[in-house]
């Protein structure tokens, strides 16, 4: 039997992680865990956690590690029959990457690979402004907030790449081109 497929889908804001997750969920029957989606659901439900996260999110800042790690822990336990997971927007810090390894290893599992969508900053900004025009996400409407998210990605999140490179689990994917082209590149990398 094939081992569980646990994929970290990585890349800057606007890289296309959400779009490509949809294809991977269908093709590989994986459960999609997006910390951004989970946080937005908490915000919409006006839970104390959601209200606390809201201000950070709308300013482009990261939510505290223990909060997002707790959400991922709950989601892993809620889907204990899953064939595998796509982690989207998580881990975003080294501490989150280490916590994810611990959570998975307690379940006898591990990350199979990190697939990183690579897109230049100007492309990210253009895509997010376009999404902001229709999505209702306030953090996509303001170019200053978008650029701040990209800075934070470079400073706090990009080092997570190194964490998976050191384990031989990193594959970079060219994130420019049509949605179908990028889907094909991801499928090839998954094998
Ligand atoms: P993006 O399109 O910027 O990648 P996401 O939907 O993944 O957006 O996340 C939106 C916001 O939610 C982030 O800017 C951040 O405030 C918060 N967030 C999401 N995931 C995490 C995480 N793993 N750690 C800390 N904050 C997070």
mmCIF file with all atom_site columns, C-alpha atoms and ligand atoms in Angstrom:
data_model
loop_
_atom_site.group_PDB
_atom_site.id
_atom_site.type_symbol
_atom_site.label_atom_id
_atom_site.label_alt_id
_atom_site.label_comp_id
_atom_site.label_asym_id
_atom_site.label_entity_id
_atom_site.label_seq_id
_atom_site.pdbx_PDB_ins_code
_atom_site.Cartn_x
_atom_site.Cartn_y
_atom_site.Cartn_z
_atom_site.occupancy
_atom_site.B_iso_or_equiv
_atom_site.pdbx_formal_charge
_atom_site.auth_seq_id
_atom_site.auth_comp_id
_atom_site.auth_asym_id
_atom_site.auth_atom_id
_atom_site.pdbx_PDB_model_num
ATOM   1   C CA  . UNK A 1 1   ? 0.000   0.000  0.000   1.00 0.00 ? 1   UNK A CA  1
ATOM   2   C CA  . UNK A 1 2   ? 1.226   3.473  -0.851  1.00 0.00 ? 2   UNK A CA  1
ATOM   3   C CA  . UNK A 1 3   ? 2.229   5.548  2.134   1.00 0.00 ? 3   UNK A CA  1
ATOM   4   C CA  . UNK A 1 4   ? 0.073   8.544  2.974   1.00 0.00 ? 4   UNK A CA  1
ATOM   5   C CA  . UNK A 1 5   ? 0.789   11.548 0.797   1.00 0.00 ? 5   UNK A CA  1
ATOM   6   C CA  . UNK A 1 6   ? 1.361   14.619 2.955   1.00 0.00 ? 6   UNK A CA  1
ATOM   7   C CA  . UNK A 1 7   ? 2.275   17.630 0.843   1.00 0.00 ? 7   UNK A CA  1
ATOM   8   C CA  . UNK A 1 8   ? 3.301   21.099 1.948   1.00 0.00 ? 8   UNK A CA  1
ATOM   9   C CA  . UNK A 1 9   ? 2.248   23.456 -0.843  1.00 0.00 ? 9   UNK A CA  1
ATOM   10  C CA  . UNK A 1 10  ? 4.476   26.479 -0.494  1.00 0.00 ? 10  UNK A CA  1
ATOM   11  C CA  . UNK A 1 11  ? 4.920   29.855 -2.124  1.00 0.00 ? 11  UNK A CA  1
ATOM   12  C CA  . UNK A 1 12  ? 4.369   33.568 -1.587  1.00 0.00 ? 12  UNK A CA  1
ATOM   13  C CA  . UNK A 1 13  ? 0.908   35.130 -1.298  1.00 0.00 ? 13  UNK A CA  1
ATOM   14  C CA  . UNK A 1 14  ? -0.710  34.980 -4.729  1.00 0.00 ? 14  UNK A CA  1
ATOM   15  C CA  . UNK A 1 15  ? 1.397   32.043 -5.932  1.00 0.00 ? 15  UNK A CA  1
ATOM   16  C CA  . UNK A 1 16  ? -1.700  29.966 -6.773  1.00 0.00 ? 16  UNK A CA  1
ATOM   17  C CA  . UNK A 1 17  ? -1.703  27.574 -3.821  1.00 0.00 ? 17  UNK A CA  1
ATOM   18  C CA  . UNK A 1 18  ? -5.481  27.620 -3.393  1.00 0.00 ? 18  UNK A CA  1
ATOM   19  C CA  . UNK A 1 19  ? -6.134  27.124 -7.116  1.00 0.00 ? 19  UNK A CA  1
ATOM   20  C CA  . UNK A 1 20  ? -3.714  24.228 -7.432  1.00 0.00 ? 20  UNK A CA  1
ATOM   21  C CA  . UNK A 1 21  ? -4.937  22.639 -4.193  1.00 0.00 ? 21  UNK A CA  1
ATOM   22  C CA  . UNK A 1 22  ? -8.311  22.054 -5.853  1.00 0.00 ? 22  UNK A CA  1
ATOM   23  C CA  . UNK A 1 23  ? -6.726  19.833 -8.481  1.00 0.00 ? 23  UNK A CA  1
ATOM   24  C CA  . UNK A 1 24  ? -4.635  17.926 -5.936  1.00 0.00 ? 24  UNK A CA  1
ATOM   25  C CA  . UNK A 1 25  ? -7.607  17.291 -3.641  1.00 0.00 ? 25  UNK A CA  1
ATOM   26  C CA  . UNK A 1 26  ? -9.507  15.677 -6.529  1.00 0.00 ? 26  UNK A CA  1
ATOM   27  C CA  . UNK A 1 27  ? -6.684  13.757 -8.112  1.00 0.00 ? 27  UNK A CA  1
ATOM   28  C CA  . UNK A 1 28  ? -5.052  12.371 -4.977  1.00 0.00 ? 28  UNK A CA  1
ATOM   29  C CA  . UNK A 1 29  ? -8.116  12.436 -2.649  1.00 0.00 ? 29  UNK A CA  1
ATOM   30  C CA  . UNK A 1 30  ? -6.296  14.544 -0.095  1.00 0.00 ? 30  UNK A CA  1
ATOM   31  C CA  . UNK A 1 31  ? -7.747  16.701 2.659   1.00 0.00 ? 31  UNK A CA  1
ATOM   32  C CA  . UNK A 1 32  ? -6.964  20.396 2.150   1.00 0.00 ? 32  UNK A CA  1
ATOM   33  C CA  . UNK A 1 33  ? -5.841  22.239 5.283   1.00 0.00 ? 33  UNK A CA  1
ATOM   34  C CA  . UNK A 1 34  ? -5.458  25.974 4.719   1.00 0.00 ? 34  UNK A CA  1
ATOM   35  C CA  . UNK A 1 35  ? -4.696  27.940 7.875   1.00 0.00 ? 35  UNK A CA  1
ATOM   36  C CA  . UNK A 1 36  ? -5.852  31.107 6.070   1.00 0.00 ? 36  UNK A CA  1
ATOM   37  C CA  . UNK A 1 37  ? -9.265  29.478 5.354   1.00 0.00 ? 37  UNK A CA  1
ATOM   38  C CA  . UNK A 1 38  ? -9.494  28.131 8.917   1.00 0.00 ? 38  UNK A CA  1
ATOM   39  C CA  . UNK A 1 39  ? -8.727  31.585 10.347  1.00 0.00 ? 39  UNK A CA  1
ATOM   40  C CA  . UNK A 1 40  ? -11.242 33.279 8.037   1.00 0.00 ? 40  UNK A CA  1
ATOM   41  C CA  . UNK A 1 41  ? -13.904 30.764 9.160   1.00 0.00 ? 41  UNK A CA  1
ATOM   42  C CA  . UNK A 1 42  ? -13.155 31.639 12.808  1.00 0.00 ? 42  UNK A CA  1
ATOM   43  C CA  . UNK A 1 43  ? -13.423 35.327 11.938  1.00 0.00 ? 43  UNK A CA  1
ATOM   44  C CA  . UNK A 1 44  ? -16.758 34.862 10.131  1.00 0.00 ? 44  UNK A CA  1
ATOM   45  C CA  . UNK A 1 45  ? -18.107 32.872 13.114  1.00 0.00 ? 45  UNK A CA  1
ATOM   46  C CA  . UNK A 1 46  ? -16.903 35.717 15.361  1.00 0.00 ? 46  UNK A CA  1
ATOM   47  C CA  . UNK A 1 47  ? -15.174 33.341 17.771  1.00 0.00 ? 47  UNK A CA  1
ATOM   48  C CA  . UNK A 1 48  ? -12.738 34.892 20.291  1.00 0.00 ? 48  UNK A CA  1
ATOM   49  C CA  . UNK A 1 49  ? -9.863  33.378 18.288  1.00 0.00 ? 49  UNK A CA  1
ATOM   50  C CA  . UNK A 1 50  ? -11.255 34.780 15.027  1.00 0.00 ? 50  UNK A CA  1
ATOM   51  C CA  . UNK A 1 51  ? -11.695 38.245 16.460  1.00 0.00 ? 51  UNK A CA  1
ATOM   52  C CA  . UNK A 1 52  ? -8.170  38.166 17.846  1.00 0.00 ? 52  UNK A CA  1
ATOM   53  C CA  . UNK A 1 53  ? -6.705  37.026 14.511  1.00 0.00 ? 53  UNK A CA  1
ATOM   54  C CA  . UNK A 1 54  ? -8.717  39.467 12.426  1.00 0.00 ? 54  UNK A CA  1
ATOM   55  C CA  . UNK A 1 55  ? -6.635  42.527 13.206  1.00 0.00 ? 55  UNK A CA  1
ATOM   56  C CA  . UNK A 1 56  ? -3.339  40.772 12.488  1.00 0.00 ? 56  UNK A CA  1
ATOM   57  C CA  . UNK A 1 57  ? -4.647  39.318 9.229   1.00 0.00 ? 57  UNK A CA  1
ATOM   58  C CA  . UNK A 1 58  ? -6.002  42.606 7.946   1.00 0.00 ? 58  UNK A CA  1
ATOM   59  C CA  . UNK A 1 59  ? -2.609  44.192 8.621   1.00 0.00 ? 59  UNK A CA  1
ATOM   60  C CA  . UNK A 1 60  ? -0.717  41.442 6.816   1.00 0.00 ? 60  UNK A CA  1
ATOM   61  C CA  . UNK A 1 61  ? 0.929   40.155 10.011  1.00 0.00 ? 61  UNK A CA  1
ATOM   62  C CA  . UNK A 1 62  ? 1.268   36.514 11.064  1.00 0.00 ? 62  UNK A CA  1
ATOM   63  C CA  . UNK A 1 63  ? -1.007  35.006 13.691  1.00 0.00 ? 63  UNK A CA  1
ATOM   64  C CA  . UNK A 1 64  ? 0.802   33.458 16.701  1.00 0.00 ? 64  UNK A CA  1
ATOM   65  C CA  . UNK A 1 65  ? 2.377   30.042 16.151  1.00 0.00 ? 65  UNK A CA  1
ATOM   66  C CA  . UNK A 1 66  ? 0.524   28.332 19.012  1.00 0.00 ? 66  UNK A CA  1
ATOM   67  C CA  . UNK A 1 67  ? -2.856  29.365 17.570  1.00 0.00 ? 67  UNK A CA  1
ATOM   68  C CA  . UNK A 1 68  ? -2.263  28.007 14.062  1.00 0.00 ? 68  UNK A CA  1
ATOM   69  C CA  . UNK A 1 69  ? -0.501  24.900 15.392  1.00 0.00 ? 69  UNK A CA  1
ATOM   70  C CA  . UNK A 1 70  ? -3.540  24.217 17.610  1.00 0.00 ? 70  UNK A CA  1
ATOM   71  C CA  . UNK A 1 71  ? -5.874  24.546 14.605  1.00 0.00 ? 71  UNK A CA  1
ATOM   72  C CA  . UNK A 1 72  ? -3.758  22.099 12.594  1.00 0.00 ? 72  UNK A CA  1
ATOM   73  C CA  . UNK A 1 73  ? -3.620  19.659 15.511  1.00 0.00 ? 73  UNK A CA  1
ATOM   74  C CA  . UNK A 1 74  ? -7.436  19.663 15.743  1.00 0.00 ? 74  UNK A CA  1
ATOM   75  C CA  . UNK A 1 75  ? -7.835  19.251 11.989  1.00 0.00 ? 75  UNK A CA  1
ATOM   76  C CA  . UNK A 1 76  ? -5.401  16.307 11.826  1.00 0.00 ? 76  UNK A CA  1
ATOM   77  C CA  . UNK A 1 77  ? -7.354  14.516 14.536  1.00 0.00 ? 77  UNK A CA  1
ATOM   78  C CA  . UNK A 1 78  ? -10.702 15.334 12.937  1.00 0.00 ? 78  UNK A CA  1
ATOM   79  C CA  . UNK A 1 79  ? -9.542  13.709 9.660   1.00 0.00 ? 79  UNK A CA  1
ATOM   80  C CA  . UNK A 1 80  ? -7.707  10.683 11.016  1.00 0.00 ? 80  UNK A CA  1
ATOM   81  C CA  . UNK A 1 81  ? -8.973  8.469  8.167   1.00 0.00 ? 81  UNK A CA  1
ATOM   82  C CA  . UNK A 1 82  ? -7.604  10.768 5.424   1.00 0.00 ? 82  UNK A CA  1
ATOM   83  C CA  . UNK A 1 83  ? -5.375  9.402  2.652   1.00 0.00 ? 83  UNK A CA  1
ATOM   84  C CA  . UNK A 1 84  ? -3.150  12.387 3.202   1.00 0.00 ? 84  UNK A CA  1
ATOM   85  C CA  . UNK A 1 85  ? -3.141  16.164 3.489   1.00 0.00 ? 85  UNK A CA  1
ATOM   86  C CA  . UNK A 1 86  ? -2.243  19.268 1.548   1.00 0.00 ? 86  UNK A CA  1
ATOM   87  C CA  . UNK A 1 87  ? -0.932  21.905 3.907   1.00 0.00 ? 87  UNK A CA  1
ATOM   88  C CA  . UNK A 1 88  ? -1.583  25.320 2.335   1.00 0.00 ? 88  UNK A CA  1
ATOM   89  C CA  . UNK A 1 89  ? -0.258  28.437 4.062   1.00 0.00 ? 89  UNK A CA  1
ATOM   90  C CA  . UNK A 1 90  ? 1.282   26.286 6.806   1.00 0.00 ? 90  UNK A CA  1
ATOM   91  C CA  . UNK A 1 91  ? 3.993   25.936 8.058   1.00 0.00 ? 91  UNK A CA  1
ATOM   92  C CA  . UNK A 1 92  ? 4.915   29.613 7.781   1.00 0.00 ? 92  UNK A CA  1
ATOM   93  C CA  . UNK A 1 93  ? 7.682   29.685 10.413  1.00 0.00 ? 93  UNK A CA  1
ATOM   94  C CA  . UNK A 1 94  ? 10.423  27.295 11.482  1.00 0.00 ? 94  UNK A CA  1
ATOM   95  C CA  . UNK A 1 95  ? 8.568   26.682 14.790  1.00 0.00 ? 95  UNK A CA  1
ATOM   96  C CA  . UNK A 1 96  ? 5.449   25.687 12.835  1.00 0.00 ? 96  UNK A CA  1
ATOM   97  C CA  . UNK A 1 97  ? 7.502   23.325 10.635  1.00 0.00 ? 97  UNK A CA  1
ATOM   98  C CA  . UNK A 1 98  ? 8.981   21.625 13.703  1.00 0.00 ? 98  UNK A CA  1
ATOM   99  C CA  . UNK A 1 99  ? 5.562   21.354 15.375  1.00 0.00 ? 99  UNK A CA  1
ATOM   100 C CA  . UNK A 1 100 ? 4.081   19.812 12.220  1.00 0.00 ? 100 UNK A CA  1
ATOM   101 C CA  . UNK A 1 101 ? 6.794   17.155 12.163  1.00 0.00 ? 101 UNK A CA  1
ATOM   102 C CA  . UNK A 1 102 ? 6.058   16.322 15.796  1.00 0.00 ? 102 UNK A CA  1
ATOM   103 C CA  . UNK A 1 103 ? 2.293   16.132 15.262  1.00 0.00 ? 103 UNK A CA  1
ATOM   104 C CA  . UNK A 1 104 ? 2.712   13.854 12.239  1.00 0.00 ? 104 UNK A CA  1
ATOM   105 C CA  . UNK A 1 105 ? 5.307   11.645 13.845  1.00 0.00 ? 105 UNK A CA  1
ATOM   106 C CA  . UNK A 1 106 ? 2.982   11.075 16.835  1.00 0.00 ? 106 UNK A CA  1
ATOM   107 C CA  . UNK A 1 107 ? 0.528   9.691  14.249  1.00 0.00 ? 107 UNK A CA  1
ATOM   108 C CA  . UNK A 1 108 ? 3.238   7.531  12.630  1.00 0.00 ? 108 UNK A CA  1
ATOM   109 C CA  . UNK A 1 109 ? 3.336   9.807  9.587   1.00 0.00 ? 109 UNK A CA  1
ATOM   110 C CA  . UNK A 1 110 ? 5.592   12.374 7.973   1.00 0.00 ? 110 UNK A CA  1
ATOM   111 C CA  . UNK A 1 111 ? 5.713   15.084 5.326   1.00 0.00 ? 111 UNK A CA  1
ATOM   112 C CA  . UNK A 1 112 ? 6.282   13.463 1.930   1.00 0.00 ? 112 UNK A CA  1
ATOM   113 C CA  . UNK A 1 113 ? 7.424   16.597 0.109   1.00 0.00 ? 113 UNK A CA  1
ATOM   114 C CA  . UNK A 1 114 ? 7.304   20.361 -0.122  1.00 0.00 ? 114 UNK A CA  1
ATOM   115 C CA  . UNK A 1 115 ? 6.231   21.698 -3.519  1.00 0.00 ? 115 UNK A CA  1
ATOM   116 C CA  . UNK A 1 116 ? 7.064   25.385 -3.816  1.00 0.00 ? 116 UNK A CA  1
ATOM   117 C CA  . UNK A 1 117 ? 5.372   27.572 -6.427  1.00 0.00 ? 117 UNK A CA  1
ATOM   118 C CA  . UNK A 1 118 ? 7.849   30.224 -7.530  1.00 0.00 ? 118 UNK A CA  1
ATOM   119 C CA  . UNK A 1 119 ? 6.500   33.563 -8.786  1.00 0.00 ? 119 UNK A CA  1
ATOM   120 C CA  . UNK A 1 120 ? 8.134   36.983 -8.955  1.00 0.00 ? 120 UNK A CA  1
ATOM   121 C CA  . UNK A 1 121 ? 6.871   39.704 -6.594  1.00 0.00 ? 121 UNK A CA  1
ATOM   122 C CA  . UNK A 1 122 ? 5.256   41.858 -9.302  1.00 0.00 ? 122 UNK A CA  1
ATOM   123 C CA  . UNK A 1 123 ? 3.215   38.882 -10.521 1.00 0.00 ? 123 UNK A CA  1
ATOM   124 C CA  . UNK A 1 124 ? 2.047   38.133 -6.946  1.00 0.00 ? 124 UNK A CA  1
ATOM   125 C CA  . UNK A 1 125 ? 0.979   41.734 -6.418  1.00 0.00 ? 125 UNK A CA  1
ATOM   126 C CA  . UNK A 1 126 ? -0.908  41.846 -9.733  1.00 0.00 ? 126 UNK A CA  1
ATOM   127 C CA  . UNK A 1 127 ? -2.737  38.575 -9.021  1.00 0.00 ? 127 UNK A CA  1
ATOM   128 C CA  . UNK A 1 128 ? -3.719  39.600 -5.483  1.00 0.00 ? 128 UNK A CA  1
ATOM   129 C CA  . UNK A 1 129 ? -5.025  43.010 -6.567  1.00 0.00 ? 129 UNK A CA  1
ATOM   130 C CA  . UNK A 1 130 ? -7.104  41.238 -9.225  1.00 0.00 ? 130 UNK A CA  1
ATOM   131 C CA  . UNK A 1 131 ? -8.436  38.766 -6.626  1.00 0.00 ? 131 UNK A CA  1
ATOM   132 C CA  . UNK A 1 132 ? -9.118  41.657 -4.211  1.00 0.00 ? 132 UNK A CA  1
ATOM   133 C CA  . UNK A 1 133 ? -11.393 43.294 -6.760  1.00 0.00 ? 133 UNK A CA  1
ATOM   134 C CA  . UNK A 1 134 ? -13.865 40.388 -6.476  1.00 0.00 ? 134 UNK A CA  1
ATOM   135 C CA  . UNK A 1 135 ? -13.072 38.227 -3.422  1.00 0.00 ? 135 UNK A CA  1
ATOM   136 C CA  . UNK A 1 136 ? -14.119 40.411 -0.518  1.00 0.00 ? 136 UNK A CA  1
ATOM   137 C CA  . UNK A 1 137 ? -10.782 39.765 1.209   1.00 0.00 ? 137 UNK A CA  1
ATOM   138 C CA  . UNK A 1 138 ? -9.784  43.111 2.656   1.00 0.00 ? 138 UNK A CA  1
ATOM   139 C CA  . UNK A 1 139 ? -6.110  42.070 2.817   1.00 0.00 ? 139 UNK A CA  1
ATOM   140 C CA  . UNK A 1 140 ? -6.122  41.771 -1.002  1.00 0.00 ? 140 UNK A CA  1
ATOM   141 C CA  . UNK A 1 141 ? -7.462  45.266 -1.699  1.00 0.00 ? 141 UNK A CA  1
ATOM   142 C CA  . UNK A 1 142 ? -4.609  47.330 -0.330  1.00 0.00 ? 142 UNK A CA  1
ATOM   143 C CA  . UNK A 1 143 ? -1.267  47.245 -2.140  1.00 0.00 ? 143 UNK A CA  1
ATOM   144 C CA  . UNK A 1 144 ? 0.609   48.315 1.004   1.00 0.00 ? 144 UNK A CA  1
ATOM   145 C CA  . UNK A 1 145 ? -0.797  45.310 2.924   1.00 0.00 ? 145 UNK A CA  1
ATOM   146 C CA  . UNK A 1 146 ? -0.015  42.992 -0.026  1.00 0.00 ? 146 UNK A CA  1
ATOM   147 C CA  . UNK A 1 147 ? 3.614   44.147 -0.157  1.00 0.00 ? 147 UNK A CA  1
ATOM   148 C CA  . UNK A 1 148 ? 3.881   43.778 3.618   1.00 0.00 ? 148 UNK A CA  1
ATOM   149 C CA  . UNK A 1 149 ? 2.664   40.152 3.358   1.00 0.00 ? 149 UNK A CA  1
ATOM   150 C CA  . UNK A 1 150 ? 5.307   39.494 0.713   1.00 0.00 ? 150 UNK A CA  1
ATOM   151 C CA  . UNK A 1 151 ? 8.034   41.080 2.944   1.00 0.00 ? 151 UNK A CA  1
ATOM   152 C CA  . UNK A 1 152 ? 6.918   38.918 5.880   1.00 0.00 ? 152 UNK A CA  1
ATOM   153 C CA  . UNK A 1 153 ? 6.940   35.885 3.595   1.00 0.00 ? 153 UNK A CA  1
ATOM   154 C CA  . UNK A 1 154 ? 10.553  36.646 2.619   1.00 0.00 ? 154 UNK A CA  1
ATOM   155 C CA  . UNK A 1 155 ? 11.675  37.324 6.180   1.00 0.00 ? 155 UNK A CA  1
ATOM   156 C CA  . UNK A 1 156 ? 9.799   34.744 8.236   1.00 0.00 ? 156 UNK A CA  1
ATOM   157 C CA  . UNK A 1 157 ? 8.451   32.145 5.843   1.00 0.00 ? 157 UNK A CA  1
ATOM   158 C CA  . UNK A 1 158 ? 11.023  31.717 3.070   1.00 0.00 ? 158 UNK A CA  1
ATOM   159 C CA  . UNK A 1 159 ? 13.518  30.182 5.612   1.00 0.00 ? 159 UNK A CA  1
ATOM   160 C CA  . UNK A 1 160 ? 11.068  27.267 6.012   1.00 0.00 ? 160 UNK A CA  1
ATOM   161 C CA  . UNK A 1 161 ? 12.201  26.230 2.504   1.00 0.00 ? 161 UNK A CA  1
ATOM   162 C CA  . UNK A 1 162 ? 15.654  25.549 3.912   1.00 0.00 ? 162 UNK A CA  1
ATOM   163 C CA  . UNK A 1 163 ? 14.139  23.287 6.572   1.00 0.00 ? 163 UNK A CA  1
ATOM   164 C CA  . UNK A 1 164 ? 12.722  20.962 3.900   1.00 0.00 ? 164 UNK A CA  1
ATOM   165 C CA  . UNK A 1 165 ? 15.753  21.317 1.598   1.00 0.00 ? 165 UNK A CA  1
ATOM   166 C CA  . UNK A 1 166 ? 17.939  20.023 4.412   1.00 0.00 ? 166 UNK A CA  1
ATOM   167 C CA  . UNK A 1 167 ? 15.697  16.950 4.618   1.00 0.00 ? 167 UNK A CA  1
ATOM   168 C CA  . UNK A 1 168 ? 15.837  16.437 0.837   1.00 0.00 ? 168 UNK A CA  1
ATOM   169 C CA  . UNK A 1 169 ? 12.088  17.062 0.544   1.00 0.00 ? 169 UNK A CA  1
ATOM   170 C CA  . UNK A 1 170 ? 12.022  20.304 -1.446  1.00 0.00 ? 170 UNK A CA  1
ATOM   171 C CA  . UNK A 1 171 ? 10.974  20.729 -5.086  1.00 0.00 ? 171 UNK A CA  1
ATOM   172 C CA  . UNK A 1 172 ? 10.636  24.163 -6.702  1.00 0.00 ? 172 UNK A CA  1
ATOM   173 C CA  . UNK A 1 173 ? 7.912   24.549 -9.349  1.00 0.00 ? 173 UNK A CA  1
ATOM   174 C CA  . UNK A 1 174 ? 7.746   27.383 -11.888 1.00 0.00 ? 174 UNK A CA  1
ATOM   175 C CA  . UNK A 1 175 ? 4.502   29.161 -10.944 1.00 0.00 ? 175 UNK A CA  1
ATOM   176 C CA  . UNK A 1 176 ? 4.236   31.187 -14.175 1.00 0.00 ? 176 UNK A CA  1
ATOM   177 C CA  . UNK A 1 177 ? 2.071   29.979 -17.046 1.00 0.00 ? 177 UNK A CA  1
ATOM   178 C CA  . UNK A 1 178 ? -1.470  28.694 -17.456 1.00 0.00 ? 178 UNK A CA  1
ATOM   179 C CA  . UNK A 1 179 ? -3.248  26.974 -14.554 1.00 0.00 ? 179 UNK A CA  1
ATOM   180 C CA  . UNK A 1 180 ? -3.124  23.703 -16.537 1.00 0.00 ? 180 UNK A CA  1
ATOM   181 C CA  . UNK A 1 181 ? 0.627   24.013 -17.199 1.00 0.00 ? 181 UNK A CA  1
ATOM   182 C CA  . UNK A 1 182 ? 1.315   24.469 -13.508 1.00 0.00 ? 182 UNK A CA  1
ATOM   183 C CA  . UNK A 1 183 ? -1.006  21.579 -12.610 1.00 0.00 ? 183 UNK A CA  1
ATOM   184 C CA  . UNK A 1 184 ? 0.987   19.355 -14.987 1.00 0.00 ? 184 UNK A CA  1
ATOM   185 C CA  . UNK A 1 185 ? 4.278   20.420 -13.394 1.00 0.00 ? 185 UNK A CA  1
ATOM   186 C CA  . UNK A 1 186 ? 2.929   19.576 -9.941  1.00 0.00 ? 186 UNK A CA  1
ATOM   187 C CA  . UNK A 1 187 ? 1.616   16.182 -11.090 1.00 0.00 ? 187 UNK A CA  1
ATOM   188 C CA  . UNK A 1 188 ? 5.028   15.360 -12.567 1.00 0.00 ? 188 UNK A CA  1
ATOM   189 C CA  . UNK A 1 189 ? 6.761   16.287 -9.311  1.00 0.00 ? 189 UNK A CA  1
ATOM   190 C CA  . UNK A 1 190 ? 4.356   14.118 -7.271  1.00 0.00 ? 190 UNK A CA  1
ATOM   191 C CA  . UNK A 1 191 ? 4.986   11.213 -9.657  1.00 0.00 ? 191 UNK A CA  1
HETATM 192 P P1  . LIG B 2 .   ? -2.029  34.490 1.442   1.00 0.00 ? 1   LIG B P1  1
HETATM 193 O O1  . LIG B 2 .   ? -2.868  34.602 0.198   1.00 0.00 ? 1   LIG B O1  1
HETATM 194 O O2  . LIG B 2 .   ? -1.479  35.800 1.892   1.00 0.00 ? 1   LIG B O2  1
HETATM 195 O O3  . LIG B 2 .   ? -1.005  33.411 1.371   1.00 0.00 ? 1   LIG B O3  1
HETATM 196 P P2  . LIG B 2 .   ? -3.607  33.044 3.496   1.00 0.00 ? 1   LIG B P2  1
HETATM 197 O O4  . LIG B 2 .   ? -5.034  32.872 3.149   1.00 0.00 ? 1   LIG B O4  1
HETATM 198 O O5  . LIG B 2 .   ? -2.737  31.829 3.498   1.00 0.00 ? 1   LIG B O5  1
HETATM 199 O O6  . LIG B 2 .   ? -3.061  34.183 2.566   1.00 0.00 ? 1   LIG B O6  1
HETATM 200 O O7  . LIG B 2 .   ? -3.483  33.736 4.939   1.00 0.00 ? 1   LIG B O7  1
HETATM 201 C C1  . LIG B 2 .   ? -4.086  34.991 5.205   1.00 0.00 ? 1   LIG B C1  1
HETATM 202 C C2  . LIG B 2 .   ? -3.582  35.537 6.539   1.00 0.00 ? 1   LIG B C2  1
HETATM 203 O O8  . LIG B 2 .   ? -3.860  34.598 7.600   1.00 0.00 ? 1   LIG B O8  1
HETATM 204 C C3  . LIG B 2 .   ? -2.073  35.757 6.625   1.00 0.00 ? 1   LIG B C3  1
HETATM 205 O O9  . LIG B 2 .   ? -1.683  37.012 6.115   1.00 0.00 ? 1   LIG B O9  1
HETATM 206 C C4  . LIG B 2 .   ? -1.843  35.645 8.155   1.00 0.00 ? 1   LIG B C4  1
HETATM 207 O O10 . LIG B 2 .   ? -2.260  36.822 8.815   1.00 0.00 ? 1   LIG B O10 1
HETATM 208 C C5  . LIG B 2 .   ? -2.795  34.549 8.557   1.00 0.00 ? 1   LIG B C5  1
HETATM 209 N N1  . LIG B 2 .   ? -2.180  33.196 8.514   1.00 0.00 ? 1   LIG B N1  1
HETATM 210 C C6  . LIG B 2 .   ? -2.527  32.188 7.666   1.00 0.00 ? 1   LIG B C6  1
HETATM 211 N N2  . LIG B 2 .   ? -1.777  31.089 7.896   1.00 0.00 ? 1   LIG B N2  1
HETATM 212 C C7  . LIG B 2 .   ? -0.921  31.405 8.913   1.00 0.00 ? 1   LIG B C7  1
HETATM 213 C C8  . LIG B 2 .   ? 0.112   30.713 9.597   1.00 0.00 ? 1   LIG B C8  1
HETATM 214 N N3  . LIG B 2 .   ? 0.431   29.450 9.269   1.00 0.00 ? 1   LIG B N3  1
HETATM 215 N N4  . LIG B 2 .   ? 0.789   31.356 10.586  1.00 0.00 ? 1   LIG B N4  1
HETATM 216 C C9  . LIG B 2 .   ? 0.471   32.612 10.923  1.00 0.00 ? 1   LIG B C9  1
HETATM 217 N N5  . LIG B 2 .   ? -0.485  33.335 10.326  1.00 0.00 ? 1   LIG B N5  1
HETATM 218 C C10 . LIG B 2 .   ? -1.190  32.754 9.318   1.00 0.00 ? 1   LIG B C10 1
#
